PDB file of C-alpha atoms and ligand atoms in Angstrom:
ATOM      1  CA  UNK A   1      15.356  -9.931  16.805  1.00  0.00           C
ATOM      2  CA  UNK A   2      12.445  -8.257  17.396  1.00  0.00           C
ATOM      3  CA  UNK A   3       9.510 -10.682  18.138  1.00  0.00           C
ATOM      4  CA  UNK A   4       5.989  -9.332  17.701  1.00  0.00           C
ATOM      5  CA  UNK A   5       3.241 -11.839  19.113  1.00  0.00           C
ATOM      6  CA  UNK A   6      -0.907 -11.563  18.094  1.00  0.00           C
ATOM      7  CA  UNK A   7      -3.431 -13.302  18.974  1.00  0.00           C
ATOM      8  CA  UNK A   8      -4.255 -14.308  15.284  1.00  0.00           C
ATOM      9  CA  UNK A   9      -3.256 -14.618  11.865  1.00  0.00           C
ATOM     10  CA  UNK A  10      -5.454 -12.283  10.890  1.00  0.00           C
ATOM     11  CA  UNK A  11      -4.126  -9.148  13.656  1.00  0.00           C
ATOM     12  CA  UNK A  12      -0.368 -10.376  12.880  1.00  0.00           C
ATOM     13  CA  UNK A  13      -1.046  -9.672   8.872  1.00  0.00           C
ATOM     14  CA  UNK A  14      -2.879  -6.319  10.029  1.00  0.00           C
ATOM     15  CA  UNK A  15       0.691  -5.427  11.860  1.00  0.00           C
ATOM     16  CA  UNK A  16       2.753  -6.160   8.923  1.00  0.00           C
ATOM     17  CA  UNK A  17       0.543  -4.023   6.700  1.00  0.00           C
ATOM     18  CA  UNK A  18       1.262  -1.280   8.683  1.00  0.00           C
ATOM     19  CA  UNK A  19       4.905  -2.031   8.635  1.00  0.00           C
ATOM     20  CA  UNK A  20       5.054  -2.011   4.788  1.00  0.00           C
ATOM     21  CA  UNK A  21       2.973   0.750   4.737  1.00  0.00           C
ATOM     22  CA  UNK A  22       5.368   3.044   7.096  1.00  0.00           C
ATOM     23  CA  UNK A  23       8.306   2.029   4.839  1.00  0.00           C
ATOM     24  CA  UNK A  24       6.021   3.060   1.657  1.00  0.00           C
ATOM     25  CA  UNK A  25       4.847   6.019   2.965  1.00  0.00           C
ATOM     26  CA  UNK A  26       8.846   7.133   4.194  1.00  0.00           C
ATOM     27  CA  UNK A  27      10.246   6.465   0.893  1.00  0.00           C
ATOM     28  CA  UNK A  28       7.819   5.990  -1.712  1.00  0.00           C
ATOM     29  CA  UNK A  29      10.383   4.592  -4.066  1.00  0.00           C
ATOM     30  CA  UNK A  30      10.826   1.740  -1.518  1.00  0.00           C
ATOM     31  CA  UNK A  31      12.465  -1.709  -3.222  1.00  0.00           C
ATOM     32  CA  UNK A  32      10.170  -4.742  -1.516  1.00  0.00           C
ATOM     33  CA  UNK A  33      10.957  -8.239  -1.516  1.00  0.00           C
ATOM     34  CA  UNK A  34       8.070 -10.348  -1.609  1.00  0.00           C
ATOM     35  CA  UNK A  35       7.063 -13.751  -0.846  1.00  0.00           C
ATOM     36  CA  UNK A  36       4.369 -16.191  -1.927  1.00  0.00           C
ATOM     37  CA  UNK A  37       2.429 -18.910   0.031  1.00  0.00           C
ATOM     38  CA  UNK A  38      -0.335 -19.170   2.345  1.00  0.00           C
ATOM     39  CA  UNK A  39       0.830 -17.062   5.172  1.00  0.00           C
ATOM     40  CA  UNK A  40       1.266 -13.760   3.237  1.00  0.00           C
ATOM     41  CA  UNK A  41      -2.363 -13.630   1.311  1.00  0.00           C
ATOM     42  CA  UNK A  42      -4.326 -11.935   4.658  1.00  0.00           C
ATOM     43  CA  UNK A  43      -1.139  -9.225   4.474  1.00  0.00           C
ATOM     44  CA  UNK A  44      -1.524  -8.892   0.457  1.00  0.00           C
ATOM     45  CA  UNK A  45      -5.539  -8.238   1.354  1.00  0.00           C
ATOM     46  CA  UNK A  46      -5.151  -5.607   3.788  1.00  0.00           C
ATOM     47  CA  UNK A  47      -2.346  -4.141   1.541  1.00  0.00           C
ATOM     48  CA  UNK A  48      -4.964  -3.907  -1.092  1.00  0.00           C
ATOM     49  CA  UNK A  49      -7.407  -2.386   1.032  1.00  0.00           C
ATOM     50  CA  UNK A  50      -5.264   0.311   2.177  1.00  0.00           C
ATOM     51  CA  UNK A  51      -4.553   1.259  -1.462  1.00  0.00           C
ATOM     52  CA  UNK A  52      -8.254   1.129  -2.239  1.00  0.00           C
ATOM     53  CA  UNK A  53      -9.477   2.978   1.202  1.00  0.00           C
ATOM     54  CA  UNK A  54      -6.552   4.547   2.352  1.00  0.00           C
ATOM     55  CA  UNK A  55      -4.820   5.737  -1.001  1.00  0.00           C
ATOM     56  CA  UNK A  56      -1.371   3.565  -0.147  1.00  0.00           C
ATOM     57  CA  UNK A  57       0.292   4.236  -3.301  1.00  0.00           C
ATOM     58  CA  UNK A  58       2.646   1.449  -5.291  1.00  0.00           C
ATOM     59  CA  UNK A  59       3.533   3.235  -8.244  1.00  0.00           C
ATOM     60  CA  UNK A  60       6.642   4.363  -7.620  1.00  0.00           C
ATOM     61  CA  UNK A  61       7.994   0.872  -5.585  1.00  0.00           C
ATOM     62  CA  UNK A  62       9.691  -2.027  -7.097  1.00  0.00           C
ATOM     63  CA  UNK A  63       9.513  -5.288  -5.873  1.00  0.00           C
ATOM     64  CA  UNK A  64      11.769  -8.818  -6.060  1.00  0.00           C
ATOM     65  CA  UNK A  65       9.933 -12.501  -5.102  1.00  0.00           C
ATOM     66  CA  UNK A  66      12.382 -14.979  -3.096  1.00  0.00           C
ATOM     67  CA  UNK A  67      11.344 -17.279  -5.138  1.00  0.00           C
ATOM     68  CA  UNK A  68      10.141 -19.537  -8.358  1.00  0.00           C
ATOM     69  CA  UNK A  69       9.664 -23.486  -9.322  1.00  0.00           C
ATOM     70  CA  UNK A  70      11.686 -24.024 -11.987  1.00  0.00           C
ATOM     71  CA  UNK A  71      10.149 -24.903 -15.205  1.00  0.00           C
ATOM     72  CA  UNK A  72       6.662 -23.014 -14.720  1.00  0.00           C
ATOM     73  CA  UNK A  73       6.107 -20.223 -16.868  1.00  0.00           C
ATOM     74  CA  UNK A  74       4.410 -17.440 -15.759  1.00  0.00           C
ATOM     75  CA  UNK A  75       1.042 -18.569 -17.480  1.00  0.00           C
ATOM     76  CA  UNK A  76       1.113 -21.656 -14.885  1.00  0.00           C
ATOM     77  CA  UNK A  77      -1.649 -21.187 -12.328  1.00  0.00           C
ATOM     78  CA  UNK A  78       1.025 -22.315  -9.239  1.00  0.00           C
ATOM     79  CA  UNK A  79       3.917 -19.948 -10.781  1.00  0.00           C
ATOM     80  CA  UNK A  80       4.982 -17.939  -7.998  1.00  0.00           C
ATOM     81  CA  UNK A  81       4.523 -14.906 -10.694  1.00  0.00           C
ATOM     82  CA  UNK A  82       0.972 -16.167 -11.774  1.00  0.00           C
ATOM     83  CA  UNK A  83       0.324 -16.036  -7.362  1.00  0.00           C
ATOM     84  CA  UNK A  84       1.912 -12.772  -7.557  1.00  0.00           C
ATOM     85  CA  UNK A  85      -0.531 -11.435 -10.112  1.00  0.00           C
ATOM     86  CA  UNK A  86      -3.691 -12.632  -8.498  1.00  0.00           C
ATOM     87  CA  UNK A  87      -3.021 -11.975  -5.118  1.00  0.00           C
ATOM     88  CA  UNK A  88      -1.591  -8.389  -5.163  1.00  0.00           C
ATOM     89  CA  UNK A  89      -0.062  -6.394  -8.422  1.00  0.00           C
ATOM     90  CA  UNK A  90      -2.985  -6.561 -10.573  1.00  0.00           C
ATOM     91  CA  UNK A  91      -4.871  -4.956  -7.536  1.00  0.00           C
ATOM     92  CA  UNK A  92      -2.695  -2.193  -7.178  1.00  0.00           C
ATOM     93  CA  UNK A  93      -1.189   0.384  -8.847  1.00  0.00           C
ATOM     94  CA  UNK A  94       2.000  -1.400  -9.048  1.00  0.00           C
ATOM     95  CA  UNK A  95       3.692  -0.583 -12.558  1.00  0.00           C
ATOM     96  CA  UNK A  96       4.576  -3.683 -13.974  1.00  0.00           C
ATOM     97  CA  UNK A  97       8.052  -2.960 -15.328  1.00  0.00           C
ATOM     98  CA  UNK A  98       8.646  -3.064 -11.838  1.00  0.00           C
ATOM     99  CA  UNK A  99       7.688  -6.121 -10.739  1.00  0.00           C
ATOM    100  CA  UNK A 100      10.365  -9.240 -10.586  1.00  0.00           C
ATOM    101  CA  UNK A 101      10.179 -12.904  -9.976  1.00  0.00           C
ATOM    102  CA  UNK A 102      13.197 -15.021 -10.679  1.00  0.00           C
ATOM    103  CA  UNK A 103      12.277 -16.860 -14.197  1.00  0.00           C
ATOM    104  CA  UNK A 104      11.958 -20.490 -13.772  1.00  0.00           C
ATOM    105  CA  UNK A 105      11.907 -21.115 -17.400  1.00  0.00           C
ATOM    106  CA  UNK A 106      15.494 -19.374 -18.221  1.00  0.00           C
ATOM    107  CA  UNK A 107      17.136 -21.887 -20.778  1.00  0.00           C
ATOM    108  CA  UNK A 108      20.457 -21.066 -18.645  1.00  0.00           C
ATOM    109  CA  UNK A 109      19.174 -20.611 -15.106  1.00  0.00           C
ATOM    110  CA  UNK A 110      22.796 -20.346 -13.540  1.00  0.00           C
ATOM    111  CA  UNK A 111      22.865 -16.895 -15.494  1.00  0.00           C
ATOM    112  CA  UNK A 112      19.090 -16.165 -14.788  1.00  0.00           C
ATOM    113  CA  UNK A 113      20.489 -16.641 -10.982  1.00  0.00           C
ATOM    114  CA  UNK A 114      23.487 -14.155 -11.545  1.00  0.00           C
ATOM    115  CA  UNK A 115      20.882 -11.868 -13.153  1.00  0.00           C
ATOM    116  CA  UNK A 116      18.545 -11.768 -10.602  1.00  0.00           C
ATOM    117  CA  UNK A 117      21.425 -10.845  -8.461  1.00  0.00           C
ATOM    118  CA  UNK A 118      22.142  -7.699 -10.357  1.00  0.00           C
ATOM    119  CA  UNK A 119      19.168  -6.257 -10.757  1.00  0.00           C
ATOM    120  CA  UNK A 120      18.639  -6.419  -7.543  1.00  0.00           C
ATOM    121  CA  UNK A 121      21.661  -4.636  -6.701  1.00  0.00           C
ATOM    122  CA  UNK A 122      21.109  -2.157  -9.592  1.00  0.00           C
ATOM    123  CA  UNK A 123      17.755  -1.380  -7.894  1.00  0.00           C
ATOM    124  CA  UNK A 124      19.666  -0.152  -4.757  1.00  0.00           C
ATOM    125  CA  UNK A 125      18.988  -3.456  -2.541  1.00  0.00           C
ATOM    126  CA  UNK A 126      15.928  -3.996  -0.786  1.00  0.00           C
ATOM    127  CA  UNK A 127      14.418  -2.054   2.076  1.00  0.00           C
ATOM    128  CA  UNK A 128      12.304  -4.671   3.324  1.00  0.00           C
ATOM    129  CA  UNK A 129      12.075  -8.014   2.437  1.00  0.00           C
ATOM    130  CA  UNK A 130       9.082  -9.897   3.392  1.00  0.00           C
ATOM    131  CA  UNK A 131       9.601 -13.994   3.925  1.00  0.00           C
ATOM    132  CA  UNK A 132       7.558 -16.917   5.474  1.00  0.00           C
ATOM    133  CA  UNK A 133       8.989 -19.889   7.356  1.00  0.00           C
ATOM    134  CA  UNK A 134       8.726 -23.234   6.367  1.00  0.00           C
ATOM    135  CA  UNK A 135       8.097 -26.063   8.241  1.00  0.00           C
ATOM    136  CA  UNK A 136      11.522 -27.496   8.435  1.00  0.00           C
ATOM    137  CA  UNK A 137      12.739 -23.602   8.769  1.00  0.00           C
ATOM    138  CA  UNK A 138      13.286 -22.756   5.447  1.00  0.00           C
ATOM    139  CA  UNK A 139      13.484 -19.036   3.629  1.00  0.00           C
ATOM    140  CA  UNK A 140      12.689 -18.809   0.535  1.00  0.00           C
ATOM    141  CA  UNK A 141      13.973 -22.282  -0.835  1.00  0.00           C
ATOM    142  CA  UNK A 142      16.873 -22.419   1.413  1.00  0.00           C
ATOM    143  CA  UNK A 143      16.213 -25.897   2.735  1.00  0.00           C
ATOM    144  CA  UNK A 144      17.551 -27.150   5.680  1.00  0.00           C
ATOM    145  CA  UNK A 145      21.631 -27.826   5.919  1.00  0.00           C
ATOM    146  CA  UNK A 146      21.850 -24.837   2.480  1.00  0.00           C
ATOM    147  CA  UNK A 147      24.864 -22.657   3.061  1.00  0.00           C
ATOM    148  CA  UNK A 148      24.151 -19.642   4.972  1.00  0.00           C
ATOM    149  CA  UNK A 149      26.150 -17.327   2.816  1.00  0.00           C
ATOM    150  CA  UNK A 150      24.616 -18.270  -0.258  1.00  0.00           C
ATOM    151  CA  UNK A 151      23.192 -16.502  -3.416  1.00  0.00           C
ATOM    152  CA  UNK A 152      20.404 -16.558  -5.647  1.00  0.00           C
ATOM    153  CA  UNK A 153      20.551 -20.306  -6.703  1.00  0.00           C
ATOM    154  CA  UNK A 154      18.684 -23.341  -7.942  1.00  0.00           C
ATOM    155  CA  UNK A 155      17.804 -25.477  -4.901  1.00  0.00           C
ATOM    156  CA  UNK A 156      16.299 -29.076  -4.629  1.00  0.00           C
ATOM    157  CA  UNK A 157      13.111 -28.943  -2.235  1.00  0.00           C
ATOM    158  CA  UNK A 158      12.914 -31.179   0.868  1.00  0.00           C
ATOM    159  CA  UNK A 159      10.321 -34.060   0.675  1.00  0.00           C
ATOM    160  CA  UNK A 160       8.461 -32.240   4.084  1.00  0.00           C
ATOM    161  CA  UNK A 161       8.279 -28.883   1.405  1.00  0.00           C
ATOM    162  CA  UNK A 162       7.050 -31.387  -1.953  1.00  0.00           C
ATOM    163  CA  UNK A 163       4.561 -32.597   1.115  1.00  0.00           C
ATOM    164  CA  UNK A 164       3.495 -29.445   1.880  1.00  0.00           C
ATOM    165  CA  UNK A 165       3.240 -27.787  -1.414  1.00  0.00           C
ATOM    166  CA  UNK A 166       1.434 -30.529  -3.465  1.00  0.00           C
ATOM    167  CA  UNK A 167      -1.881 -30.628  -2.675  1.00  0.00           C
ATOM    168  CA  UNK A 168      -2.549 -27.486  -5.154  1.00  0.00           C
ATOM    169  CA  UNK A 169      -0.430 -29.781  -7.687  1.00  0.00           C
ATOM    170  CA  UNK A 170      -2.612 -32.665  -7.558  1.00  0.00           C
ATOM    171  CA  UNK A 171       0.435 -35.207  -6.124  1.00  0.00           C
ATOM    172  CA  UNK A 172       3.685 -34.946  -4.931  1.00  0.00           C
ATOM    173  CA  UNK A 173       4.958 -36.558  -8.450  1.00  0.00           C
ATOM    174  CA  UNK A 174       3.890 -33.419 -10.556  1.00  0.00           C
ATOM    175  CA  UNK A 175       4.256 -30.775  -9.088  1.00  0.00           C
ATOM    176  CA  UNK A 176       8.438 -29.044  -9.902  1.00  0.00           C
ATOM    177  CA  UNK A 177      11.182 -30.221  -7.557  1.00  0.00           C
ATOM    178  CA  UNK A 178      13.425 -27.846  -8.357  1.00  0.00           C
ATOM    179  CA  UNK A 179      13.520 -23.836  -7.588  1.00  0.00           C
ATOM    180  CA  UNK A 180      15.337 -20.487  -7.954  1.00  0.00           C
ATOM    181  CA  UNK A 181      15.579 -18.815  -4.964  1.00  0.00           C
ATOM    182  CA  UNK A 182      17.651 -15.854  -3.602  1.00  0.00           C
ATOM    183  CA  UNK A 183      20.419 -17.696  -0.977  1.00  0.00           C
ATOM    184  CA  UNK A 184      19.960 -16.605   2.570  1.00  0.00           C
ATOM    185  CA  UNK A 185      23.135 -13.902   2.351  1.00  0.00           C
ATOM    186  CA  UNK A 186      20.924 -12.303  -0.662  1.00  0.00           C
ATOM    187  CA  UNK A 187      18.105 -11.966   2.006  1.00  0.00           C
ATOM    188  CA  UNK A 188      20.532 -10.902   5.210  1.00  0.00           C
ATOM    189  CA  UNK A 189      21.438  -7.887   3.156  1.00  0.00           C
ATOM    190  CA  UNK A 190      17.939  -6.702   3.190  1.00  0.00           C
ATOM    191  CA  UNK A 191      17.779  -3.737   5.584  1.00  0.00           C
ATOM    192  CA  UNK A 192      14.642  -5.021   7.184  1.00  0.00           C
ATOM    193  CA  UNK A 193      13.574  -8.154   7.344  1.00  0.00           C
ATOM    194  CA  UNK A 194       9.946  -9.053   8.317  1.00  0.00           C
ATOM    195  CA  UNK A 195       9.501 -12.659   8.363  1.00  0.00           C
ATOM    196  CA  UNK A 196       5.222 -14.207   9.090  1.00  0.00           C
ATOM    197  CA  UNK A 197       4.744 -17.420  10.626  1.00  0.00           C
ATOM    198  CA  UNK A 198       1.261 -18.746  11.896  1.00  0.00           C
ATOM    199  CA  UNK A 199      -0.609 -21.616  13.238  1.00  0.00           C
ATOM    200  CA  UNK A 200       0.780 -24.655  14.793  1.00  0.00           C
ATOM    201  CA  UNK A 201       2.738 -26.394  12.106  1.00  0.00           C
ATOM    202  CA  UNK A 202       5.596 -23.773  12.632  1.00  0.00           C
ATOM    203  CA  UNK A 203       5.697 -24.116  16.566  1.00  0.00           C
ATOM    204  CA  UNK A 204       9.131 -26.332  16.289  1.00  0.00           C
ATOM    205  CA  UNK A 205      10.525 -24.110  13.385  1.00  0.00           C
ATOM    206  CA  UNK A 206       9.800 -20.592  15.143  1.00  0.00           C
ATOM    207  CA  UNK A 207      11.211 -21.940  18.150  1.00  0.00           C
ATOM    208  CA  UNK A 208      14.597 -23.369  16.217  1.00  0.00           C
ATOM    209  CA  UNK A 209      14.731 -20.228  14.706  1.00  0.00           C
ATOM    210  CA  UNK A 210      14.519 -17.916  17.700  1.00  0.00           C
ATOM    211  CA  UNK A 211      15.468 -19.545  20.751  1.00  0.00           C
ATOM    212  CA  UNK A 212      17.611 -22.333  18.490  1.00  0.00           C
ATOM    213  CA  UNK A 213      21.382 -21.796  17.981  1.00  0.00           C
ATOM    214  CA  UNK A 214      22.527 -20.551  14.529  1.00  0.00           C
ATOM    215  CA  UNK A 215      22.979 -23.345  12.279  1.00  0.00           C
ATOM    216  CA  UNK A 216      22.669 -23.948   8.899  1.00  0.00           C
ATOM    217  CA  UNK A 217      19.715 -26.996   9.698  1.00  0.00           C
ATOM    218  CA  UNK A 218      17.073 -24.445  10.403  1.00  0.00           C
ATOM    219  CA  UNK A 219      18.383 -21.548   7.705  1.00  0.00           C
ATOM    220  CA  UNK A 220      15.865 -19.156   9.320  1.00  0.00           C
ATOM    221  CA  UNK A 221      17.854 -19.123  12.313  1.00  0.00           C
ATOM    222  CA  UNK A 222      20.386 -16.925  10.474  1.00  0.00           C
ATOM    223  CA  UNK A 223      17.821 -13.974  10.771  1.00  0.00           C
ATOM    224  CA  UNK A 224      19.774 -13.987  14.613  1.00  0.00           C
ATOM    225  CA  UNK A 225      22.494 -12.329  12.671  1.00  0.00           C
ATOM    226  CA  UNK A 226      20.811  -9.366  10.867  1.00  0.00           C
ATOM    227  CA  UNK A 227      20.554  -5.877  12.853  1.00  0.00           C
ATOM    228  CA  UNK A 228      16.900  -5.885  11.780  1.00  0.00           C
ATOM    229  CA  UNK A 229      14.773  -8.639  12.199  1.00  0.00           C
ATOM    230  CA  UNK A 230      11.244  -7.987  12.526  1.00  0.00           C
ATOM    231  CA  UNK A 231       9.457 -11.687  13.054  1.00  0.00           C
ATOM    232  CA  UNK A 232       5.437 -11.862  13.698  1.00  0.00           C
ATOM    233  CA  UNK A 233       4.005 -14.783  15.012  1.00  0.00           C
ATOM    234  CA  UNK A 234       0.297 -15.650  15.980  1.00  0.00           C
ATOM    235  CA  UNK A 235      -0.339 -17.174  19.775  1.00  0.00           C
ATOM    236  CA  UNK A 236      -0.318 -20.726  18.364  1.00  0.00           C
ATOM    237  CA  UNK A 237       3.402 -20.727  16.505  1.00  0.00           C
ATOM    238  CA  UNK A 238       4.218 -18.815  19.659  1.00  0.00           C
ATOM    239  CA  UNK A 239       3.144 -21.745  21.900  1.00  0.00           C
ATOM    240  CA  UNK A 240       6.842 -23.274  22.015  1.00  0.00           C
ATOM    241  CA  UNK A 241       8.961 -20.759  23.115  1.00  0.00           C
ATOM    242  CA  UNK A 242      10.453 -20.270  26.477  1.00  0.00           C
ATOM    243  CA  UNK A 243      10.866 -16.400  26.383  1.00  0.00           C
ATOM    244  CA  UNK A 244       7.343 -15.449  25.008  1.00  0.00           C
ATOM    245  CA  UNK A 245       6.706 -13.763  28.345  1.00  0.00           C
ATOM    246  CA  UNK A 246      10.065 -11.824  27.757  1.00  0.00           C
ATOM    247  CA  UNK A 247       9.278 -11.300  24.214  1.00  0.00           C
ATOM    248  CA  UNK A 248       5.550  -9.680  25.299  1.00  0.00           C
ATOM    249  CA  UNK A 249       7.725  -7.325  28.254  1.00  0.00           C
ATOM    250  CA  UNK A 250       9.818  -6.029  25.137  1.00  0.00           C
ATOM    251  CA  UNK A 251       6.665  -5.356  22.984  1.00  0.00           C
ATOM    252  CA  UNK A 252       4.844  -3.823  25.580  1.00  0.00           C
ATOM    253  CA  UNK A 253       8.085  -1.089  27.084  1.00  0.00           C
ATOM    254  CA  UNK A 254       8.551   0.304  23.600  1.00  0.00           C
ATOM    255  CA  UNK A 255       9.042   3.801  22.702  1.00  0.00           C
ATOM    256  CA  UNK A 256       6.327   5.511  20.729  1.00  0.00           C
ATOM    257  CA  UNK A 257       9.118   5.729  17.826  1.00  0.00           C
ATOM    258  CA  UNK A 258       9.276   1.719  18.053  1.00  0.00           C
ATOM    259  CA  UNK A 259       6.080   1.276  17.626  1.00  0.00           C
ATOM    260  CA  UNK A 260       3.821   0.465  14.489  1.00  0.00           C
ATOM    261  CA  UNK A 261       0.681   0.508  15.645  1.00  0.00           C
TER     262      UNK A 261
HETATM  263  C1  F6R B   1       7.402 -18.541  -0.551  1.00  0.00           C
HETATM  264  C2  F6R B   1       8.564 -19.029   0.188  1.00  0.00           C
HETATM  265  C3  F6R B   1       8.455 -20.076   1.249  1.00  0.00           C
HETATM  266  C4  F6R B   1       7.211 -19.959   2.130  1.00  0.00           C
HETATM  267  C5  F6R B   1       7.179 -21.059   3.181  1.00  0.00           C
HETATM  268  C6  F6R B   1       5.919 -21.005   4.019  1.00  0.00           C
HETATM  269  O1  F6R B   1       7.778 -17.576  -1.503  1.00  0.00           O
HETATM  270  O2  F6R B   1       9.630 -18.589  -0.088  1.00  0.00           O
HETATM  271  O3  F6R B   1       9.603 -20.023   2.063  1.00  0.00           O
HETATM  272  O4  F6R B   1       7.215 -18.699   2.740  1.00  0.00           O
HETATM  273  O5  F6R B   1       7.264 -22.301   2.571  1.00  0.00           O
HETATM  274  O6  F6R B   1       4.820 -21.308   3.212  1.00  0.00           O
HETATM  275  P1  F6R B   1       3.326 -21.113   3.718  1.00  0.00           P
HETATM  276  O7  F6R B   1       3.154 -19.641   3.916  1.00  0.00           O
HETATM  277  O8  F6R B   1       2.475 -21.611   2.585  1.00  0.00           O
HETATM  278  O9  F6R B   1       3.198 -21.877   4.977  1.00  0.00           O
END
């Protein structure tokens, strides 16, 4: 794992910019998986900005969410496609066609799940997928004790993630508590992963997933198992770990080639 510490949210979202952007740039045709939530909208910002300032082309890449409650419709202002919309691909020059978000309103979402599955794989697989970390160390909607070899499927969210998700909802009672979501093995075969996690309600859950052992009650710790694991965390979800200092020695020895910034 590679563990990439900033001071802030703000310098952490500025690093994974320029990690998308050096994958965009190297293949232009780049497959991206995305992910919603508070974490990534400072990344999706800067990512606009370097299309608008810097002339960071999307038209060519096509991108896959993690995730989507079941039984929104993409009209639904808290669909993950509706976030999806606002917060990046109607800013860019994304084309459309090329956009996907697993559809939470399939009337058979078992084959919606297969689906999703295929066109991923008929896109080539993803280059780099993109994820946040939950509080209870979820990916995507792979809540705690969720097989870590499993595929895009319909999982039942935690009471911690109805907790943390419902205040945009209005209560915990209405908002979906169901969701499609790639399984973690869909994710692992990313070729990169770059995983965000800020601020100090993911101090336990960055620290079970790094410094934890690999176990299927924290499914982020399976990112121990992929070749490339790119995680960035601000100073205050770093506060818990033992080997930060370690962790800083790495970042700081690199070779210019390791380097994105
Ligand atoms: C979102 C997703 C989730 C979030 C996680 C963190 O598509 O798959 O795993 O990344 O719940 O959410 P925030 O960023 O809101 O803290």
């Amino acid at each position: 794992m590679e563990i990439l510490i900033r001071e802030t949210p703000e310098a952490g979202c500025r690093l994974a910019a320029k990690i998308i952007a050096k994958v965009v740039h190297e293949k232009p045709a780049a497959v991206l998986g995305l992910a919603t939530g508070r974490t990534p909208l400072q990344l999706y910002r800067e990512l606009i900005r370097l299309h608008r300032e810097e002339g960071l082309s999307f038209k060519d890449v096509t991108t896959f969410n993690l995730d989507e409650y079941v039984g929104l419709p993409p009209t639904h202002d808290q669909s993950y496609r509706f976030f999806m919309q606002e917060n990046l691909f109607r800013h860019i020059d994304i084309d459309p066609a090329r956009t996907h978000v697993p559809n939470g309103t399939a009337a058979d979402l078992q084959s919606e799940c297969r689906a999703y599955e295929e066109r991923i794989a008929s896109a080539g697989g993803i280059d780099l997928q993109l994820l946040g970390l939950g509080r209870n160390g979820h990916i995507g909607f792979n809540e705690p004790t969720g097989s870590l070899r499993s595929r895009t499927w319909i999982k039942i969210l935690s009471e911690q993630t109805l907790r943390d998700n419902s205040a945009v909802f209005g209560s915990f009672d209405t908002m979906p508590h169901h969701a499609i979501t790639m399984g973690v093995g869909t994710i692992l075969e990313a070729r990169h992963l770059l995983l965000l996690a800020f601020g100090p309600a993911k101090v336990r859950a960055a620290m079970e997933m790094i410094e934890g052992p690999l176990a299927a009650i924290c499914p982020a710790s399976a990112l121990q198992l992929h070749p490339r694991a790119t995680i960035v965390l601000d100073e205050a979800a770093a506060a818990g770990l033992q080997s930060a200092e370690h962790y800083r020695w790495i970042d700081r020895h690199k070779l210019d080639w390791q380097r994105y910034e």
